[in-house]
Every structure is written in structure tokens, then in C-alpha cells.
Short mmCIF file of C-alpha atoms in Angstrom, two decimals:
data_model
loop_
_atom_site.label_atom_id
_atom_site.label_comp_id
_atom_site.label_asym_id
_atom_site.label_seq_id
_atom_site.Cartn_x
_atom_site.Cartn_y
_atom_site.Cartn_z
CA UNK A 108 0.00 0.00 0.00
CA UNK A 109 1.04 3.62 -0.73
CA UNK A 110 -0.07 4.42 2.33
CA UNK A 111 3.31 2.45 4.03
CA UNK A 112 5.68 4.72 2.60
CA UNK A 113 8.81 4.78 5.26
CA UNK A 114 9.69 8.31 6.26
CA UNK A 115 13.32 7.07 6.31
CA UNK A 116 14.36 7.49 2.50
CA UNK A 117 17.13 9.48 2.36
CA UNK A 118 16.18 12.10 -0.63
CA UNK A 119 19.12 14.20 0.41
CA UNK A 120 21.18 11.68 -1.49
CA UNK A 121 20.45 10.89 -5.42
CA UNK A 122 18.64 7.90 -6.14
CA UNK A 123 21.18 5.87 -7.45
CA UNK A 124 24.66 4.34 -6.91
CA UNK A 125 26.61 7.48 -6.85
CA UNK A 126 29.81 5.07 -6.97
CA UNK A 127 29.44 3.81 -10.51
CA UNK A 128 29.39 5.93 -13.50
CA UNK A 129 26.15 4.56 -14.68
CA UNK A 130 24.79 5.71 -11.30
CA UNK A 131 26.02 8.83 -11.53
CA UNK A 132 24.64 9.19 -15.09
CA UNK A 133 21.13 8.37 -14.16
CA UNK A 134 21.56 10.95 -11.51
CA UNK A 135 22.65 13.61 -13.71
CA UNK A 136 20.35 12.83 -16.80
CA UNK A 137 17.60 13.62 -14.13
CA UNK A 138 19.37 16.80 -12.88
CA UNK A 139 19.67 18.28 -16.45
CA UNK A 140 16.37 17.60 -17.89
CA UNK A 141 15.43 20.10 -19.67
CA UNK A 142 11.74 19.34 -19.98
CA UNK A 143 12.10 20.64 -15.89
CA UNK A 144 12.14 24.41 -17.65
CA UNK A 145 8.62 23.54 -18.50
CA UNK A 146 6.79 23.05 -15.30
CA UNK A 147 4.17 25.38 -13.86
CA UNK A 148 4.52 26.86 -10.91
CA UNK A 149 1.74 25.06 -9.27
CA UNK A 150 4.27 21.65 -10.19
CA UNK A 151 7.18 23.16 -8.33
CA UNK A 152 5.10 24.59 -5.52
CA UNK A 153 3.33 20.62 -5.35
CA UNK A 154 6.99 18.97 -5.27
CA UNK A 155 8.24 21.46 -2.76
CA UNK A 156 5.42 20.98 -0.10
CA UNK A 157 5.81 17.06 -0.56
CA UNK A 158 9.45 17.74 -0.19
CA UNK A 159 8.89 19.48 2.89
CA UNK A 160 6.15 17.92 4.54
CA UNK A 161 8.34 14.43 3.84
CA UNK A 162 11.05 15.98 5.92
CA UNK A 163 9.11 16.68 8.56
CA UNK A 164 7.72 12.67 8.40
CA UNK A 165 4.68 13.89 6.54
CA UNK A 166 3.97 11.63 3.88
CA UNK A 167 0.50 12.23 1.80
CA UNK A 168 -1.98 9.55 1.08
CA UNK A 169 -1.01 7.79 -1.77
CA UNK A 170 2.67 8.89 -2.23
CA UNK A 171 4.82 5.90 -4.13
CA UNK A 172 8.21 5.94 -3.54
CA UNK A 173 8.48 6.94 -7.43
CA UNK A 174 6.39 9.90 -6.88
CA UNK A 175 8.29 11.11 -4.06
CA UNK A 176 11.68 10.93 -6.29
CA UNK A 177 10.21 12.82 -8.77
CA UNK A 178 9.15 15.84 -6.35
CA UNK A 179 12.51 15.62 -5.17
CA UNK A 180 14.39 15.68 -8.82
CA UNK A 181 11.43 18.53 -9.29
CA UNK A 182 12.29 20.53 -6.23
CA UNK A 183 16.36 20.25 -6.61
CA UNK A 184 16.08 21.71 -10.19
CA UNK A 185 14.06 24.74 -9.07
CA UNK A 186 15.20 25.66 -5.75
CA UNK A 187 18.33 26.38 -4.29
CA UNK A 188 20.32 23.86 -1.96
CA UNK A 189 20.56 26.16 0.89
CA UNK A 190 18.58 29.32 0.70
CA UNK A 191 15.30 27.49 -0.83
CA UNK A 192 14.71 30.40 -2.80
CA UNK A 193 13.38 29.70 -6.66
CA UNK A 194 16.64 30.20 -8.55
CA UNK A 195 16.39 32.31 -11.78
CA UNK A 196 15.28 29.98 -15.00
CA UNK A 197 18.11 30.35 -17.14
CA UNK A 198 20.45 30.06 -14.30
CA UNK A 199 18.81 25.91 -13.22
CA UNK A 200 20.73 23.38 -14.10
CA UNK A 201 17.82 22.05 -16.40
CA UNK A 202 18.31 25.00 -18.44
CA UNK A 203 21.64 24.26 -19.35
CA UNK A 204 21.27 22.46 -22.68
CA UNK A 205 18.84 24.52 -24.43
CA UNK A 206 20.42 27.51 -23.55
CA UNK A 207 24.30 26.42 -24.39
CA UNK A 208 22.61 25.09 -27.28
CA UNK A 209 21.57 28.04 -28.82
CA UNK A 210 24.79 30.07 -27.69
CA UNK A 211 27.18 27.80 -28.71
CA UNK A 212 25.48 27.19 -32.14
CA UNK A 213 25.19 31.07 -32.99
CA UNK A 214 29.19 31.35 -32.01
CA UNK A 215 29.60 28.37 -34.21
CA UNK A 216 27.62 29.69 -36.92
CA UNK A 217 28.78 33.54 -36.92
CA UNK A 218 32.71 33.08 -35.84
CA UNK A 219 34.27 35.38 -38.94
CA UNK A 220 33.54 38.57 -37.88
CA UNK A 221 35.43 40.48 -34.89
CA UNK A 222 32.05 42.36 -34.06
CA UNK A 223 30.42 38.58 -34.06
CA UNK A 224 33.11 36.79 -31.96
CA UNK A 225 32.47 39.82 -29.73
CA UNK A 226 29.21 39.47 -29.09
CA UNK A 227 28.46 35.87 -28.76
CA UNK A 228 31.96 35.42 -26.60
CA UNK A 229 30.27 38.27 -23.91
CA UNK A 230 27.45 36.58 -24.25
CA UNK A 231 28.76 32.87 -23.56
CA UNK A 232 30.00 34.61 -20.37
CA UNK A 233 27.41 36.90 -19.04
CA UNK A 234 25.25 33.29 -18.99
CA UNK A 235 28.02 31.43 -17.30
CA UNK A 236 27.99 34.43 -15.01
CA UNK A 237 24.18 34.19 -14.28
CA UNK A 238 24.43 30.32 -14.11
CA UNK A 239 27.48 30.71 -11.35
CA UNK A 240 25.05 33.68 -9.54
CA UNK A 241 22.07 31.32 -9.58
CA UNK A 242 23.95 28.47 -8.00
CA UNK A 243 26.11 30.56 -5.40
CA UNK A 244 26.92 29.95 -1.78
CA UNK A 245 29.67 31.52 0.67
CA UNK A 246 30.24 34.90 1.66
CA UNK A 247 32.11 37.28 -0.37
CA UNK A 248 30.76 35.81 -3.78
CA UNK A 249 29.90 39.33 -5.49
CA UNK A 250 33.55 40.26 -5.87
CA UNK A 251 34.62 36.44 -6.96
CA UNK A 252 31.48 36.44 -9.90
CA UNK A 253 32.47 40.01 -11.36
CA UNK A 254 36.65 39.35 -11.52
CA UNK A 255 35.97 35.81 -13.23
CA UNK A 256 33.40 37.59 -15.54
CA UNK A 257 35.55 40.26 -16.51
CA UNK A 258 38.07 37.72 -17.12
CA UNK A 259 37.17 34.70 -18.68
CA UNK A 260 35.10 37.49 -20.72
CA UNK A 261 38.23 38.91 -21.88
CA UNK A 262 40.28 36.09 -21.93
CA UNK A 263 37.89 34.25 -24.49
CA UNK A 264 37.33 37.30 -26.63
CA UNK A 265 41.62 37.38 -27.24
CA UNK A 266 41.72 33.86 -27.76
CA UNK A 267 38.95 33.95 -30.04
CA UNK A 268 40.37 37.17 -32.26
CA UNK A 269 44.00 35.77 -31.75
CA UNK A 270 43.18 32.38 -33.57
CA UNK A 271 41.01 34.14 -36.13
CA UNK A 272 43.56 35.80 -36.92
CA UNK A 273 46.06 33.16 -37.51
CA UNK A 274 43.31 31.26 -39.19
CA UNK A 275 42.74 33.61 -42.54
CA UNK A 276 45.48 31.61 -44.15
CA UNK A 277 44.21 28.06 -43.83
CA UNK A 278 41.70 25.97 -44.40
CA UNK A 279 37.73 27.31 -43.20
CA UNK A 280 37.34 24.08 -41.34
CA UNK A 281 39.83 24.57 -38.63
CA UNK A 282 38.55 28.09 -38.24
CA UNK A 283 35.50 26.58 -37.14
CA UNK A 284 37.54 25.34 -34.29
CA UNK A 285 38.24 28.59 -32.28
CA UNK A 286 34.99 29.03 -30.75
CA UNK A 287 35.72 26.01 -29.05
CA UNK A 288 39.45 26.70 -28.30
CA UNK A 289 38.06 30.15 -26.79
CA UNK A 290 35.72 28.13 -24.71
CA UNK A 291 38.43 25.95 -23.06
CA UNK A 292 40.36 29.01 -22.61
CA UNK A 293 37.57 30.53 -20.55
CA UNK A 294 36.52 27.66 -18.80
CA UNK A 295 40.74 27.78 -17.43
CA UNK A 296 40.17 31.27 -16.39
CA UNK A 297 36.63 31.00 -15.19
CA UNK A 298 36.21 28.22 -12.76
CA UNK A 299 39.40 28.97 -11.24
CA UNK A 300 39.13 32.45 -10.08
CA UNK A 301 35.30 31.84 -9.29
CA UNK A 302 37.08 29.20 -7.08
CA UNK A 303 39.72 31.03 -5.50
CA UNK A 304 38.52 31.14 -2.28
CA UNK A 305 38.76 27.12 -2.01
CA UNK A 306 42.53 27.38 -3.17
CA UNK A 307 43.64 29.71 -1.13
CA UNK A 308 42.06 28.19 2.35
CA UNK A 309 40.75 25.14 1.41
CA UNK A 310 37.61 23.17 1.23
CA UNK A 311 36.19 21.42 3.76
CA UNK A 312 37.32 17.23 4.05
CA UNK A 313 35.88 14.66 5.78
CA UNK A 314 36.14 10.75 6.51
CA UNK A 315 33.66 8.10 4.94
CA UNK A 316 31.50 8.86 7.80
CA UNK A 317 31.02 12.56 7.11
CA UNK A 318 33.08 13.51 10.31
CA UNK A 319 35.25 16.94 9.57
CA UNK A 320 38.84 16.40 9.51
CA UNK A 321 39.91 20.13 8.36
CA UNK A 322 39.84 22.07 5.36
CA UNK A 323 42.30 21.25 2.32
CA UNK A 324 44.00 22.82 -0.41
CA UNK A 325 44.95 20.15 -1.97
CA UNK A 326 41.54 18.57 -2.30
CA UNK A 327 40.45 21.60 -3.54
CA UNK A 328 42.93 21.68 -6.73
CA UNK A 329 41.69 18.57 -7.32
CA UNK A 330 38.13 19.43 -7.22
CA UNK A 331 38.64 22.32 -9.34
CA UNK A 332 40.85 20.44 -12.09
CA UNK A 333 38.34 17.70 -12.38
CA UNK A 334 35.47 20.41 -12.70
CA UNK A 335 37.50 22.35 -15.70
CA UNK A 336 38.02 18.64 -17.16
CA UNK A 337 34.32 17.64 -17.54
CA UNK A 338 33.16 21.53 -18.17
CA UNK A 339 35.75 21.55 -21.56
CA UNK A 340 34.49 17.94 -22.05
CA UNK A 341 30.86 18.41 -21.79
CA UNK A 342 31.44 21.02 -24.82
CA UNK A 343 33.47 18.91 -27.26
CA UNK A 344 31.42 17.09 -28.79
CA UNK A 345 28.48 20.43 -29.45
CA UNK A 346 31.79 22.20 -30.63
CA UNK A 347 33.92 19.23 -32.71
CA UNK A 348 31.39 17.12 -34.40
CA UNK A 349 28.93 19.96 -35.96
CA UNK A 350 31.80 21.72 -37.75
CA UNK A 351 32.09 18.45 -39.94
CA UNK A 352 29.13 18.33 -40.15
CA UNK A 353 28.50 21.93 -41.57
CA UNK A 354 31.78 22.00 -43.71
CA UNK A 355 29.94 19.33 -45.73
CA UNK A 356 26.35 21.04 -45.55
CA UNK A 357 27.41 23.98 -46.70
CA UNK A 358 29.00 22.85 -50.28
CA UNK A 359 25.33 21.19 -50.62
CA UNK A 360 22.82 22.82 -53.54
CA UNK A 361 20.07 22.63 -50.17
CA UNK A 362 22.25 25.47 -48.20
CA UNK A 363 23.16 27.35 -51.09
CA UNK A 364 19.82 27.74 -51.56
CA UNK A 365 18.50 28.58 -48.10
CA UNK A 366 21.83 30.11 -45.84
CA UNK A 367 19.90 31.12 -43.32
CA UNK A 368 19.28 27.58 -42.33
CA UNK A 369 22.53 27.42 -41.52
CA UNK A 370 22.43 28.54 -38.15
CA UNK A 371 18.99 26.51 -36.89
CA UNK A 372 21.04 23.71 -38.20
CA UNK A 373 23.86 24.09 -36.13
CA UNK A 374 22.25 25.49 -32.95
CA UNK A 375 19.96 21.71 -33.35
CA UNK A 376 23.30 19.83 -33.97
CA UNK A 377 25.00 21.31 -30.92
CA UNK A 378 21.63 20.95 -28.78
CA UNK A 379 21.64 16.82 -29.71
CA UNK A 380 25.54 16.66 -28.74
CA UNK A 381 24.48 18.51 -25.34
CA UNK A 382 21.59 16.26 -24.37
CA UNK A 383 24.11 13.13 -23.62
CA UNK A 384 27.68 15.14 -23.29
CA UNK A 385 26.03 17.25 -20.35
CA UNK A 386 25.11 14.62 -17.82
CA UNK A 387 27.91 12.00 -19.38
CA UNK A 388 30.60 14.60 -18.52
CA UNK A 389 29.41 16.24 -15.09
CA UNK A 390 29.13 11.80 -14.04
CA UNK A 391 32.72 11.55 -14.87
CA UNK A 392 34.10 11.96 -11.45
CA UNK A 393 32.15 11.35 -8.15
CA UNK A 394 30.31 14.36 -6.66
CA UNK A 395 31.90 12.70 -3.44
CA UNK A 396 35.52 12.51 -4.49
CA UNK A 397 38.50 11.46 -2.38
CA UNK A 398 41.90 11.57 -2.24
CA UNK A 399 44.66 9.27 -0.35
CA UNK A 400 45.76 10.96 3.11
CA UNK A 401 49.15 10.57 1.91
CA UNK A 402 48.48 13.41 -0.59
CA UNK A 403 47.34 16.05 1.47
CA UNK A 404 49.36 19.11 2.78
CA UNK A 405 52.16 18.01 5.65
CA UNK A 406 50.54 19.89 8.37
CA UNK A 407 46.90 18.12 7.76
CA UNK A 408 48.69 14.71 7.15
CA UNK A 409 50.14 14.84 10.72
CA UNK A 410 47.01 16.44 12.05
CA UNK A 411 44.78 13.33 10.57
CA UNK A 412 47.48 10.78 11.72
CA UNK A 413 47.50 12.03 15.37
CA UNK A 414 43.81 12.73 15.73
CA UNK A 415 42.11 9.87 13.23
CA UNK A 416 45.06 7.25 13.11
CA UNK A 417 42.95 4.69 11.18
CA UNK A 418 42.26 7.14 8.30
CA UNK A 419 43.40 6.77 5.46
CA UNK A 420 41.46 8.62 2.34
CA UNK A 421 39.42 11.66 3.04
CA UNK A 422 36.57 12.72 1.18
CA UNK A 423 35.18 16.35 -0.31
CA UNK A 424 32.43 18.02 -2.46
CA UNK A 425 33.72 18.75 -5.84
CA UNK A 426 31.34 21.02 -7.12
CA UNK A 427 29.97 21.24 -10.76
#
């Protein structure tokens, strides 16, 4: 009966094995639906008050365990983890692909000009920037979102007009490249400096039990490199396999004929990439990551060792 639902499911945690990659998959396939975007507000309100009331060991009459997962998916694309505040639309998680989608296929599409690579650069950033301002925490964040803006802003803008410019001798196909080399370049200057807190005091570590062993430098480099990793990842294949794909289009009679399909194209090319490269890429390292004791900074090592002497990996958030 429906009516036997235990109160002790732990929807803090994702559903599924978050030790495997197909685990992690399922998770994130969930968390970047983008069919979420489309829900009323009388949806979000429902799965919130479930959400809420099942916290509390409320459970309403006829909740299935299914039902309950799905107000929870529901609720975590919506609201924020610790404020509970609606986050803006475009800055969810579930808005990811549609919106990269259409970005990235409009700096794909119009890449020649300097007044082009301008805009659609700025704009890459100024939705990174909203996406990073929708899914804050911490204090001083304000100062952290504008200096990586105005960076990674600036830094993919001179990549971008730096590689078009040594591109005007070759061949059109690998100029179709440097939107995606400007990408990479921003996501290196980006995540970093909107992370520079965490490298310069740490982030907080833990054993497999949750208990707090300090905070970690180390762990946090690590963290942040595997975050860059699967953020230039996730845009590969939107930013490698369309220009192929267009190089060929575009010598057909069909776009010769209509050009300005040439962007719709691309922007639906990119968009099918991004539906499996978004949650592939943020499941390829464990939200839960860990590192070996024997890799952490001296001081902490001896710490641990004196305090925790059977420890011997630690464990930390690694952020998206």
C-alpha cells in the first residue's frame, strides 16, 4: 500500500549508486532535464510541499516511492540547496542544454567577424555568469562572480580574435575550431578564479562517515581540475562534431539555396551533442571525491594521523 511509505528514504542523497558511472549518469540525466524548464509553478510549488512535509515525516496519502523521487528531482532543479529560494530559470541546471545550445550554435555559426566573436563570446560569459550567480553559496561571492566575468570574458574574446587571426590563411574548417578553443580558454580562467577562495584556504574534508577532519587545499585543486576537465568535455562534442558536419552542408545545392538555415542547423546539432555530453561529462568523477591521506598538505597529514590514526582517504564536495 502507498499508504506504508517509510519516512526514512534518504532524498538528500540521489537515487542511485553514486559510486558507478552509470549511477552517476542516471543521476545527472535527471538533474539536467530540460523538460524541468517547463513546469508550472503550481508543479514546483506541489513537489516542494511534498518535499517538505516528507522531511518533517509527513507523507500524503497515496505517495509511491516513485512519486516522491520525482518531487525531489522537481524541487532540486528549481530551488536552491541552501537558501530554498526559486533560482532564476536560465540560471537551473535544467536550463543548461537549451540555452548552451543556442549560444554555442550562434558562435559556431557567426565566428568570422570580430564584431560577431564579440558578441556571442560576452554573451557565452554573461550566462556562465548568471548560471554561477544562480547556484552561489559563501560569503564574499559578489567580488569572486564580477573578476571571473571580466576575465574569462576577456580572456575568451583574445583567444577567439588571436586564432582568427592566424586562421585567414588556412583551411575554413579549422577556423570553425576557435569558438571552441576560446571556450576551453575561458573555462581555465573562469572556474578557477570563481574558485579562488577554495585554493587559497581550502575546502572542507571529511572521513567516509562525514566527520570533519579540516579544510584542504589540496583537495580543492583537485576538485577544481576535475570540474574544468568535464566543463571543456561536456562542450566537445556540441563544438567538434557539428563543424564536420556543416563543412559538408554547406558545399550542398540545399544550403546554397537557403543560408539562413545554416544557423537553426547548427544550434539543433550542438543541442543533440548537449543532451548526452552534459550529464555524461558532469558523471565523470564522483560528486563525493577522495583523495589518499598521503596526498594532502604536511601539516593536515600529521594532524589526521595524530587525531584519526585509522584514516586513510578523506573525502570532499567537488562542485559542478
Amino acid at each position: 500500500m502507498t499508504a506504508d511509505l517509510p519516512t526514512n528514504i534518504n532524498i538528500k542523497e540521489p537515487r542511485w549508486d553514486q559510486d558507478t558511472f552509470v549511477g552517476r549518469a542516471k543521476h545527472f540525466f535527471t538533474v539536467t532535464d530540460p523538460r524541468n524548464i517547463l513546469l508550472s509553478n503550481e508543479q514546483l510549488e506541489s513537489a516542494r510541499k511534498i518535499i517538505h512535509d516528507y522531511r518533517q515525516g509527513v507523507v500524503a496519502p497515496g505517495l509511491t516511492e516513485d512519486e516522491l523521487w520525482r518531487a525531489k528531482y522537481i524541487y532540486d532543479s528549481a530551488f536552491h540547496p541552501d537558501t530554498g529560494e526559486k533560482m532564476l530559470l536560465i540560471g537551473r541546471m535544467s536550463a543548461q542544454v537549451p540555452m548552451n545550445m543556442t549560444i554555442t550554435g550562434c558562435m559556431m555559426t557567426f565566428y568570422k567577424t570580430t564584431s560577431a566573436v564579440v558578441l556571442w563570446q560576452w554573451i557565452n560569459q554573461s550566462f556562465n555568469a548568471i548560471v554561477n550567480y544562480t547556484n552561489r553559496s559563501g560569503d564574499a561571492y559578489h567580488c569572486q562572480l564580477g573578476t571571473a566575468y571580466v576575465s574569462a570574458t576577456t580572456g575568451a574574446v583574445a583567444t577567439a580574435l588571436g586564432l582568427n587571426a592566424l586562421t585567414k590563411h588556412v583551411s575554413p574548417l579549422i577556423g570553425r575550431f576557435v569558438p571552441f578553443a576560446a571556450v576551453a580558454a575561458a573555462n581555465c580562467i573562469n572556474i578557477p578564479l570563481m574558485r579562488q577562495r577554495e585554493l587559497k584556504h581550502g575546502i572542507p574534508i571529511t572521513d567516509e562517515n562525514d566527520n570533519r577532519l579540516g579544510e584542504s587545499t589540496k583537495a580543492a585543486q583537485q576538485a577544481i581540475s576535475q570540474v574544468v576537465v568535464s566543463r571543456i568535455l561536456m562542450a566537445s562534442p556540441g563544438m567538434a562534431i557539428p563543424p564536420f558536419l556543416m563543412n559538408t552542408l554547406e558545399k550542398k545545392a540545399f544550403l546554397k539555396r537557403f543560408p539562413w538555415m545554416s544557423a537553426p542547423i547548427q544550434v539543433g546539432l550542438v543541442g543533440f551533442c548537449l543532451v548526452f555530453a552534459t550529464p555524461l561529462c558532469c558523471a565523470l568523477f564522483p560528486q563525493k571525491s577522495s583523495m589518499s591521506v598521503s596526498r594532502l598538505e604536511p601539516e593536515l597529514q600529521e594532524k589526521i594521523r595524530a587525531n584519526h590514526p585509522g584514516v586513510e582517504r578523506v573525502y570532499f564536495n567537488k562542485g559542478l
